[in-house]
Each structure stands twice: as C-alpha cells, then as structure tokens.
Tab-separated table of C-alpha atoms and ligand atoms in Angstrom:
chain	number	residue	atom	x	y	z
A	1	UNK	CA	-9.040	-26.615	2.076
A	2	UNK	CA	-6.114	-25.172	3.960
A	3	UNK	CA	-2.953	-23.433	2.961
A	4	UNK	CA	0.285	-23.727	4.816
A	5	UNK	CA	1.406	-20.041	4.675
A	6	UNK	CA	4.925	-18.399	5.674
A	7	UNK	CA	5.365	-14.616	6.504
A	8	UNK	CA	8.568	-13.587	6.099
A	9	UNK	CA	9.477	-10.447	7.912
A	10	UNK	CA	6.845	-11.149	10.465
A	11	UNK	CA	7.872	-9.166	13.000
A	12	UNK	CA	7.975	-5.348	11.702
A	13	UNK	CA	5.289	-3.373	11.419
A	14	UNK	CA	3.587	-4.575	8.161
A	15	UNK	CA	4.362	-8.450	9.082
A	16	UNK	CA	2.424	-7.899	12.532
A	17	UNK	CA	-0.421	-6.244	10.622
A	18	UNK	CA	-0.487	-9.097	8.085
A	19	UNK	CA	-0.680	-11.962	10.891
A	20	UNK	CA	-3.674	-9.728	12.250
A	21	UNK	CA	-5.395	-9.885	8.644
A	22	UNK	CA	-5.234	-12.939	7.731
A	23	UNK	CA	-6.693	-13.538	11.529
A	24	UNK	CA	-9.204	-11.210	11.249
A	25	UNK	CA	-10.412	-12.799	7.346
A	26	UNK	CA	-10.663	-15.767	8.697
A	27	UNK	CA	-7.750	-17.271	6.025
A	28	UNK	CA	-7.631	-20.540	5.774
A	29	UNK	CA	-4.054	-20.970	7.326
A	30	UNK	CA	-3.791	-24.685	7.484
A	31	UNK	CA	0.081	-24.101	9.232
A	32	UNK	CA	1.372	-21.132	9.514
A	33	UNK	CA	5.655	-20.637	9.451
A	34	UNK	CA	6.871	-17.362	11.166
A	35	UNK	CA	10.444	-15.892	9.342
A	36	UNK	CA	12.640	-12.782	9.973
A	37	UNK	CA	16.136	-12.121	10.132
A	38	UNK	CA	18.737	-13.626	12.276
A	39	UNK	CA	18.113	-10.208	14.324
A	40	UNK	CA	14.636	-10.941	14.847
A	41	UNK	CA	14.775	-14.858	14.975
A	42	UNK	CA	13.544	-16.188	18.808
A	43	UNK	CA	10.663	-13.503	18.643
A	44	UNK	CA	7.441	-14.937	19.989
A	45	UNK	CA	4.378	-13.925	18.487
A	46	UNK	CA	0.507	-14.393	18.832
A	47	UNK	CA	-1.504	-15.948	15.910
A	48	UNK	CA	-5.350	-17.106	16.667
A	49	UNK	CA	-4.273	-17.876	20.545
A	50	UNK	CA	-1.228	-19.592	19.874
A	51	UNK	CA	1.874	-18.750	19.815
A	52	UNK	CA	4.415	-18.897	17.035
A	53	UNK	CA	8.448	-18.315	17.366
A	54	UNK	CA	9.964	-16.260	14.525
A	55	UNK	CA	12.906	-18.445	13.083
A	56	UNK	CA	15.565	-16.988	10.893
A	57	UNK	CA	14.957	-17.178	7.140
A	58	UNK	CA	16.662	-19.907	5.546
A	59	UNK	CA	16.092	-21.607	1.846
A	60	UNK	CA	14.754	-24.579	3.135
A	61	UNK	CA	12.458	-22.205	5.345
A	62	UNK	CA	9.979	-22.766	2.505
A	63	UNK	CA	9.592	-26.400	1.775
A	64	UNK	CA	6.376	-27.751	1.995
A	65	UNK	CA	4.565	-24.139	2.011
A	66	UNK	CA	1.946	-22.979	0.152
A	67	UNK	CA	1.600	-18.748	0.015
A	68	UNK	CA	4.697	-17.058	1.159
A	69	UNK	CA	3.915	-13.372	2.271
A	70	UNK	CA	6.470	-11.095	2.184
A	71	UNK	CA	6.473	-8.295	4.527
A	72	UNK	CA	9.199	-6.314	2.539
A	73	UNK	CA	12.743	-4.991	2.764
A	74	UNK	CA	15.497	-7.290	1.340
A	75	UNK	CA	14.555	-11.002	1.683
A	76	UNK	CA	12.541	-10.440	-1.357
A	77	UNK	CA	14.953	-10.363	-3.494
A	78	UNK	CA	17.258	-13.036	-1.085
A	79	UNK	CA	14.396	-15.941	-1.186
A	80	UNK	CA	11.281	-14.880	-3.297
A	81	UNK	CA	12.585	-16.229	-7.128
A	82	UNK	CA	13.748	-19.523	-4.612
A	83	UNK	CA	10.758	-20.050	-3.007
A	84	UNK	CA	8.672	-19.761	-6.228
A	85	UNK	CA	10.756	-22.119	-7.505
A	86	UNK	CA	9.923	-24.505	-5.048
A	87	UNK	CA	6.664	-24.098	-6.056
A	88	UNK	CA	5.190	-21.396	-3.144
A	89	UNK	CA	3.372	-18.542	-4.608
A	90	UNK	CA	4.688	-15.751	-3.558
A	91	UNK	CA	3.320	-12.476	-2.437
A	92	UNK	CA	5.744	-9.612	-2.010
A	93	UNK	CA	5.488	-6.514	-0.233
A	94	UNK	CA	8.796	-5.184	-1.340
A	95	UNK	CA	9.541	-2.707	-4.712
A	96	UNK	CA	11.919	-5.167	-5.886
A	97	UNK	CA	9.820	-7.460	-8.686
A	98	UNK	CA	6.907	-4.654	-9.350
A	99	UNK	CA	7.896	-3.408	-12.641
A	100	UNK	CA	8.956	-6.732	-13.620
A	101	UNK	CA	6.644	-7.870	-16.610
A	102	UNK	CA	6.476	-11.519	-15.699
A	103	UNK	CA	5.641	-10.110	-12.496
A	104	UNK	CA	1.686	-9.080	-11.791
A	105	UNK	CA	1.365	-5.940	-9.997
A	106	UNK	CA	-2.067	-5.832	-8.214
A	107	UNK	CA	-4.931	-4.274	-6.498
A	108	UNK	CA	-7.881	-6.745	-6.129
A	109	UNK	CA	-10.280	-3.962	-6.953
A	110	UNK	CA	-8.463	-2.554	-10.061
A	111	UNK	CA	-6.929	-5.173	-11.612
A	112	UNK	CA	-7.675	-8.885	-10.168
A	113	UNK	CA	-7.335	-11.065	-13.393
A	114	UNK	CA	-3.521	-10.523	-13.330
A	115	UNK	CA	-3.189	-12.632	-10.592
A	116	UNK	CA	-3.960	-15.216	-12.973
A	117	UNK	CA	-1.042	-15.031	-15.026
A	118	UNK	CA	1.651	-15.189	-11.826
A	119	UNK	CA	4.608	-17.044	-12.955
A	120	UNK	CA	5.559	-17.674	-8.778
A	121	UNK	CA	5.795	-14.176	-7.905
A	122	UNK	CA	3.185	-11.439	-7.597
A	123	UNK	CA	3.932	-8.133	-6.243
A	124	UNK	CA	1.708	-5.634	-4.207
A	125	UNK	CA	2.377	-2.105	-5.354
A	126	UNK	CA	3.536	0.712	-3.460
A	127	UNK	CA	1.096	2.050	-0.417
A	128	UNK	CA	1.054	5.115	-1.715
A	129	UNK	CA	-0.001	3.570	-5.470
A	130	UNK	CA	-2.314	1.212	-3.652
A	131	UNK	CA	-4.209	4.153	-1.889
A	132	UNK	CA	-4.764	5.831	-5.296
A	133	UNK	CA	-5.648	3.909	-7.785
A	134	UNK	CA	-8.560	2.570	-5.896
A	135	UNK	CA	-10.253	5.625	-6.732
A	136	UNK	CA	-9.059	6.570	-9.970
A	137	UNK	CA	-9.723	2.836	-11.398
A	138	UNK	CA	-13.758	4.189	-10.734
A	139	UNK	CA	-13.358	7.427	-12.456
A	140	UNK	CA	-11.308	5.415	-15.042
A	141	UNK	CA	-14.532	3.221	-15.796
A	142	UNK	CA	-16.787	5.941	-15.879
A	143	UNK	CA	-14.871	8.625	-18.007
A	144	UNK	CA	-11.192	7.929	-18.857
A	145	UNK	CA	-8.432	9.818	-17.662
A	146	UNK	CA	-5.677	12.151	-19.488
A	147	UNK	CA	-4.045	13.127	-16.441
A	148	UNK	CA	-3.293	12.970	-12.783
A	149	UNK	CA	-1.627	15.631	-10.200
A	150	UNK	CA	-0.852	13.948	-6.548
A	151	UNK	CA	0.365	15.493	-3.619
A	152	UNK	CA	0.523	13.102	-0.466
A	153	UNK	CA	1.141	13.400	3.304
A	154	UNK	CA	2.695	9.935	4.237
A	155	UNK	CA	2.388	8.751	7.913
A	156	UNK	CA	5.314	7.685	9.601
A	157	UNK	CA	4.752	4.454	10.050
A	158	UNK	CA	5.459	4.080	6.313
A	159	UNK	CA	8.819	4.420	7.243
A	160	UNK	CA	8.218	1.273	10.110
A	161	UNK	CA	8.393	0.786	13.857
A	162	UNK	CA	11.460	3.132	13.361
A	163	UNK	CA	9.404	5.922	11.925
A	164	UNK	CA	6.738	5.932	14.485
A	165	UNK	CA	9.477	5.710	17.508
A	166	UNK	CA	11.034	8.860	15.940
A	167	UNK	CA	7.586	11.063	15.784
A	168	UNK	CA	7.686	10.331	19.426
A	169	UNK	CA	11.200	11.044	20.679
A	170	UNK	CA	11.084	14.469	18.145
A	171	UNK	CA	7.418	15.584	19.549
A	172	UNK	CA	8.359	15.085	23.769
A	173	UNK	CA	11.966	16.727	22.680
A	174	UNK	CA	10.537	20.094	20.897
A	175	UNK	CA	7.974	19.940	23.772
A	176	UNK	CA	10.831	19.652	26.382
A	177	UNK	CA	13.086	21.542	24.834
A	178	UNK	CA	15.655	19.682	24.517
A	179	UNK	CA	17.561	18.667	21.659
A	180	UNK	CA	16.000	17.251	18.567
A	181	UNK	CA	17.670	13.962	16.699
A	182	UNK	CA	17.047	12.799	13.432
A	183	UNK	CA	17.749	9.621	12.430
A	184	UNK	CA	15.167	7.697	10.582
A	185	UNK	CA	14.217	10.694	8.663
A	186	UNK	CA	16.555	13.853	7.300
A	187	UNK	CA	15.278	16.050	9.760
A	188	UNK	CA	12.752	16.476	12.435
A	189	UNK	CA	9.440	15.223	11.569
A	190	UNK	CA	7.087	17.092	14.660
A	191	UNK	CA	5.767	20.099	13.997
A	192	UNK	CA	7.728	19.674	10.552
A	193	UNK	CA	7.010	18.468	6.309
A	194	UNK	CA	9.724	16.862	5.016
A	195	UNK	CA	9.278	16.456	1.239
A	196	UNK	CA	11.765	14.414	0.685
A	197	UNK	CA	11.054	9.720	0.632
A	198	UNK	CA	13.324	7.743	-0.365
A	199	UNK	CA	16.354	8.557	-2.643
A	200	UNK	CA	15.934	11.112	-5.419
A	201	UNK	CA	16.239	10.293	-9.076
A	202	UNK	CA	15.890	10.809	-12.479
A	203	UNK	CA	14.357	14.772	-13.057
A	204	UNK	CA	15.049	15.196	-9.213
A	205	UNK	CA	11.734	13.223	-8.543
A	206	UNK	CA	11.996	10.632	-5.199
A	207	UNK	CA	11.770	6.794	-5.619
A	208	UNK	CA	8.541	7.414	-3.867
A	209	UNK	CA	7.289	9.959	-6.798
A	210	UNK	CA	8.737	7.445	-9.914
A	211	UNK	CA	7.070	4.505	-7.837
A	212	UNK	CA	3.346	6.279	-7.718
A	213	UNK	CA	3.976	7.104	-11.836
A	214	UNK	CA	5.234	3.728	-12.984
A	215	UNK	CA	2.977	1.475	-11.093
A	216	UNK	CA	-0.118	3.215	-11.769
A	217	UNK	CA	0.672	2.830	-15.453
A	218	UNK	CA	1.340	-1.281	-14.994
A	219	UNK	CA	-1.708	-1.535	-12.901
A	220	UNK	CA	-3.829	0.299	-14.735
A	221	UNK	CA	-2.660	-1.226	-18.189
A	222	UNK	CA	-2.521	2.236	-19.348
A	223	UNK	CA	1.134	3.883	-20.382
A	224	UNK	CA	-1.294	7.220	-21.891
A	225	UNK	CA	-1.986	8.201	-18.321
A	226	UNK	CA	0.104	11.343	-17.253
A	227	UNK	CA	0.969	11.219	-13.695
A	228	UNK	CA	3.311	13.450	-12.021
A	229	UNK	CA	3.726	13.393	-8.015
A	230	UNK	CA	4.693	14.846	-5.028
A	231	UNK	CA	5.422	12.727	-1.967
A	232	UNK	CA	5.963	14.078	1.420
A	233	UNK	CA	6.754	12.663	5.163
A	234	UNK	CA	3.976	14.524	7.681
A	235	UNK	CA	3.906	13.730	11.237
A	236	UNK	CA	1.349	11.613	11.999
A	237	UNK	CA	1.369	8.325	12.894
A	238	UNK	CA	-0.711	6.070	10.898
A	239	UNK	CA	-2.584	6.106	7.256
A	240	UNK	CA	-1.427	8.021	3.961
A	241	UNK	CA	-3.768	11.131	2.994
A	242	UNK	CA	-3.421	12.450	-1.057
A	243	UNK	CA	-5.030	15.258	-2.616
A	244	UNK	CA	-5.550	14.174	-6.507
A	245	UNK	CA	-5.988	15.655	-9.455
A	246	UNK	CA	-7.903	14.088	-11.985
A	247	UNK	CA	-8.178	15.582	-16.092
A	248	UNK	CA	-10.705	13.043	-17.626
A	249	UNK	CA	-11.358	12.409	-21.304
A	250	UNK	CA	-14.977	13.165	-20.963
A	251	UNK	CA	-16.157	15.625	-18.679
A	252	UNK	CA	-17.695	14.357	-15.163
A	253	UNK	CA	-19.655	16.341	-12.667
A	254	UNK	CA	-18.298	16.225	-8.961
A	255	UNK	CA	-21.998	14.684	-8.696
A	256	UNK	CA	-21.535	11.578	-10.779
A	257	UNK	CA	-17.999	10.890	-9.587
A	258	UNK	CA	-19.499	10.893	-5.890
A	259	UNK	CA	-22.300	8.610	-7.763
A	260	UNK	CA	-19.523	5.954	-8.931
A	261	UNK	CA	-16.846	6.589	-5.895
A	262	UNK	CA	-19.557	5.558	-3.701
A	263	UNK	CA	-20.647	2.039	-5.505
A	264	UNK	CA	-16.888	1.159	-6.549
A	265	UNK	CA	-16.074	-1.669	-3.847
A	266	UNK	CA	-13.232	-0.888	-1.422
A	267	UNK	CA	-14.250	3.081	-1.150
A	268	UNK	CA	-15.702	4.290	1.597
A	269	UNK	CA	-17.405	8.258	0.432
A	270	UNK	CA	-17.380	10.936	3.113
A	271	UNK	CA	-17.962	13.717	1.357
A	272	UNK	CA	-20.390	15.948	3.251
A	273	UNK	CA	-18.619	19.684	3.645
A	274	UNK	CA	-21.532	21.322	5.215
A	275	UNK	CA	-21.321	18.935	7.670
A	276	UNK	CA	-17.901	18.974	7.901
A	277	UNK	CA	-17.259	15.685	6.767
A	278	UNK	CA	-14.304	14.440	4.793
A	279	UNK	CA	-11.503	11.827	5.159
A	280	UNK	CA	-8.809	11.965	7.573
A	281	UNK	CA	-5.721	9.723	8.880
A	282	UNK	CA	-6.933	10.321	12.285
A	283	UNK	CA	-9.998	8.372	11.400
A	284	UNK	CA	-9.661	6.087	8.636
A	285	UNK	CA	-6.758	4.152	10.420
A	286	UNK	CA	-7.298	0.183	11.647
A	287	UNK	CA	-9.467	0.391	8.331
A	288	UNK	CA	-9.479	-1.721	5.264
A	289	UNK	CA	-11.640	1.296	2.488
A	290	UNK	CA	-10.026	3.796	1.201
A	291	UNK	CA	-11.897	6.979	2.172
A	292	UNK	CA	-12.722	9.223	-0.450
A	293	UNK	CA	-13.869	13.492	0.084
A	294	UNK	CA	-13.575	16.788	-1.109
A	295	UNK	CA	-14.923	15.861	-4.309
A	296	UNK	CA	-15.047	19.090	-6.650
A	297	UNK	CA	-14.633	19.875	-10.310
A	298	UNK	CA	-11.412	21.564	-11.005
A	299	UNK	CA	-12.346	25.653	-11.018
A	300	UNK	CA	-9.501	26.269	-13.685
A	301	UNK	CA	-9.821	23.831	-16.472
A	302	UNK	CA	-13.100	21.872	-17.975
A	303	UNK	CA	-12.756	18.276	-17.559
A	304	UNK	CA	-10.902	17.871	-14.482
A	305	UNK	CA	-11.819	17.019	-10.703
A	306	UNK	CA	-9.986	17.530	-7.565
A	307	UNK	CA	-10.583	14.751	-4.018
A	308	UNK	CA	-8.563	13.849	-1.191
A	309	UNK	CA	-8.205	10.545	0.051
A	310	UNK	CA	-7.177	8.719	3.329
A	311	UNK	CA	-6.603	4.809	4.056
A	312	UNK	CA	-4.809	3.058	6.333
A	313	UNK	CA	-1.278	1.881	4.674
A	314	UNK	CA	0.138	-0.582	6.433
A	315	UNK	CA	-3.793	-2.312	5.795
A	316	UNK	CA	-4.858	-1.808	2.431
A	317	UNK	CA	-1.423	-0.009	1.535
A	318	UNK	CA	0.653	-2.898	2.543
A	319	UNK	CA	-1.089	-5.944	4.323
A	320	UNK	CA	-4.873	-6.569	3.862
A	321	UNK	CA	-4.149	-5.536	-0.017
A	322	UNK	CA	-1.571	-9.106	0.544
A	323	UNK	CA	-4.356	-10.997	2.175
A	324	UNK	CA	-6.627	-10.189	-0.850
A	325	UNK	CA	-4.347	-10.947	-3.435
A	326	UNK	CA	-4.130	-14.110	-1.623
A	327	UNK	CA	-7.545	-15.194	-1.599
A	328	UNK	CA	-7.745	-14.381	-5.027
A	329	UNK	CA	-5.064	-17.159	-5.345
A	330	UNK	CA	-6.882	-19.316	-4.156
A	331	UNK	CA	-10.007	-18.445	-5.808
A	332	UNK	CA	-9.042	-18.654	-9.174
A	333	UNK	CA	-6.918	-21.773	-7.841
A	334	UNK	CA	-3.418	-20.630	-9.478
A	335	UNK	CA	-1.307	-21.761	-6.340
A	336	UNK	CA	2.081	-22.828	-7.244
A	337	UNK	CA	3.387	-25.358	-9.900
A	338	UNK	CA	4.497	-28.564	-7.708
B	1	2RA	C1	6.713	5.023	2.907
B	1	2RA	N1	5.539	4.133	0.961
B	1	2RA	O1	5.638	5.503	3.235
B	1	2RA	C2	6.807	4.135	1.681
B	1	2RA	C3	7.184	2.732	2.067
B	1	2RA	N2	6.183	2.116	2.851
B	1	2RA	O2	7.776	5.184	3.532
C-alpha cells in the first residue's frame, strides 16, 4: 500500500531532513504534499528525483492525506487538532501536544505500543529527551532507575538554519576581528557555552531542562524517576552530546550495562578508552543510533553509573524518530478514523 503524506514546515532544517528520511527508508509515499508558511510558499524542493513546490499551509491543505508530518514551530498548534479531524494522523515535531494525555509521546525503541492508542495526534518528544531515553530505557530493563543527572551540549542546529548561520558569522568575526552579533542566541556562541535554551521557568530551570524531566517521565510511564537537567548551547554544528547520570535500584557493573547498551536496538556502543574511543558530534552526525561511551560506575555512590552520549538531532532527535513513528502507524494499521 501507499500513503499520501504532507510535511508541513518542509523547508527548515528538520522538514529537509525528514523528506531525506522518508527517501532514504524507502516510505511508502504514495503522494507526497509539500507545506510551509506563506514566507516559504513557491520553494522548490527535491523528493526521489522530482521536484515538489512548497505551497502555503491552508486547512484544506490536508484533504485527502494520509500521515501529516510536522516539522515544528507554530502550525502545530494552527492545523494539527484540524487535520486529525479530518481524519490524517498526525505526527508532530513541535512541544505543543507532548504532555497532553490523549496525546502519545514516543520513541519507537522505548515505548512503541503507545502509538496504538493515538486519538489523531502523536507527538515526538524533545531531541534532547529523544537522545536520552534511548539509553536509559536499556538500563531501565535491566535494573530500574531512582535517579538521573544530565548535562548536555546542544548543537546549533537545534536552534535551525538560523542557528547554524550564526556559528558561522560569530566564528569568521572573532577570527577577523571584527565585531561579534548575536541574534539567534543571547550571546556569541564561537569559542563560547551559553547555558541558557529556551525561556526560563519554574525553579529558574529552562523550557529545555522542564522538557527533558517531564517527557522522560510520560515516555517512560514512570513519574518515580528523579531527573534534574542542565541544558546548554555549544558551538558546534550538528548532533546533541549528554553526559548522564544514572542511580539504579539494583546495582549494575559498567560491564553489564555495556552488555545491554550494546544489544538494545537503536544504540550504537563505542566505548573503548584505551583506544581512545568514545562518542562524539563530530562523528555520529548524518546518523540514525544513538552512540553510547564512557561507561563507568559512579566513584562516589554504590548503585550509580556515569556515560556520555552523542546522536544526530535533527535525525533521531527530530526526523528519522518521525519516520519511525510512522511506520509504526502503519504497522499496527492505526491510520486515521475516515
Ligand atoms: C534545541 N532541542 O536544541 C531544542 C529544539 N530543537 O534548540
């Protein structure tokens, strides 16, 4: 069979990564609807050799479709309850529905039978989340978890096309000398950290940090889990890199959690330090696993490990995670009610 699928917000960064996903899966796109905003509308872009205009989102944008993928941002909120009423499931990039609880919040390898209870609208978590629970969800199985300590370094390109423009312009202007222009971000970003994504909140936690806390929780169906985060903006360009700490309810050698990292599906282990090998943006970028190193237990208190993690996030943070959810439409045959 084949699905007529729209993506709406095709042309920023996580809409052209999702037209190259469901390309390179080999998704059974029976028609395939490019949508943006009336900024964006007239775009021309390339989909399996052809070539597909980006029109401007309108309601009627999604008669007749099947999967709506949304990239993000605003039209979420705009057209996704609208287009599930019509009967198109949709699959949202944005924050707006994840906490909902008639919304499923999911990550194919953690949690894939939520997808079965979609009422129209399922919602892919955070990048950040996405990157991290694919890892815990195997030390989960293996020996619960009390608690969790994150600390990430978030590429730029989280932030969009406007994010990885502005690592650019900053890096040639400290390297000119000339002066340096924030925009996108509250300061410079090269040669800089900026701790600081999103808006604060609550405790003087970021949207970001309250994002990585609450979703984990939904996803994991789990409310005991303590989670407290730190999320910060580092200049590179592509993939998210976290360095987690994990109390378990039974203890677990760094051995066996390299033992069940290493079988869970989606994790890729490179965790050989006398060979100097470990995870890093640089190289797990333009890659679907999340990479998973550094695996030691915790020197300071019993049952607790420390690893750091890198995977691509506009991939399995934001657009092959889409794709999967997706298929697993389609494979458990829940596509919209007519
Ligand atoms: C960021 N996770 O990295 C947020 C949104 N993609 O900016």
């Amino acid at each position: 069979a084949q699905y007529k699928v729209i993506v709406v917000g095709a042309s920023g960064a996580v809409g052209q990564e999702i037209l190259q996903v469901l390309e390179e899966k080999k998704f059974p796109v029976g028609d395939l609807k490019l949508c943006a905003t009336s900024r964006s509308a007239g775009k021309e872009m390339l989909f399996k050799g052809n070539t597909y205009k980006v029109e401007e989102t309108t309601p009627s944008s999604f008669d007749g479709m099947d999967i709506a993928l949304f990239a993000g941002g605003a039209a979420s909120k705009e057209f996704g309850p609208l287009a599930a009423e019509k009967g198109v499931v949709v699959i949202d990039n944005s924050s707006h529905f994840r906490l909902d609880p008639e919304v499923p919040l999911v990550v194919p390898e953690v949690n894939p039978e939520d997808v079965k209870w979609h009422k129209g609208i399922i919602a892919n978590p955070n990048c950040s989340t996405i990157i991290m629970v694919v890892p815990l969800k195997a030390i989960y199985d293996a020996a619960g978890i009390k608690r969790v300590v994150v600390s990430t370094y978030q590429a730029v390109s989280g932030a969009g096309a406007e994010g990885i423009s502005e690592l650019t312009e900053h890096t040639k202007a400290v390297l000119a000398g000339d002066e340096v222009v924030p925009a996108k971000f509250q300061y410079q970003i090269a040669f800089n950290l900026i701790p600081h994504i999103d808006v604060f909140q609550e405790m003087d936690y970021t949207k970001e940090e309250w994002k990585m806390v609450k979703e984990t929780c939904k996803i994991m169906h789990d409310d005991t889990i303590g989670i407290t985060a730190t999320t910060v903006r580092v200049p590179v360009y592509r993939s998210h890199s976290e360095s987690i700490n994990v109390e378990t309810k039974r203890k677990m050698t760094a051995a066996e959690a390299r033992e069940v990292l290493a079988k869970f599906p989606g994790i890729i282990l490179e965790d050989d330090p006398s060979n100097k090998k470990y995870p890093m943006p640089l190289f797990s970028s333009n890659h679907d696993e999340v990479f998973v190193g550094r695996i030691r237990e915790d020197n300071s208190l019993d049952h607790a490990l420390n690893m750091w993690v890198a995977a691509d996030q506009l991939r399995k943070g934001a657009a092959t995670n889409a794709v999967q959810i997706a298929e697993l439409v389609i494979k458990y045959g829940c596509l919209g009610k007519r």
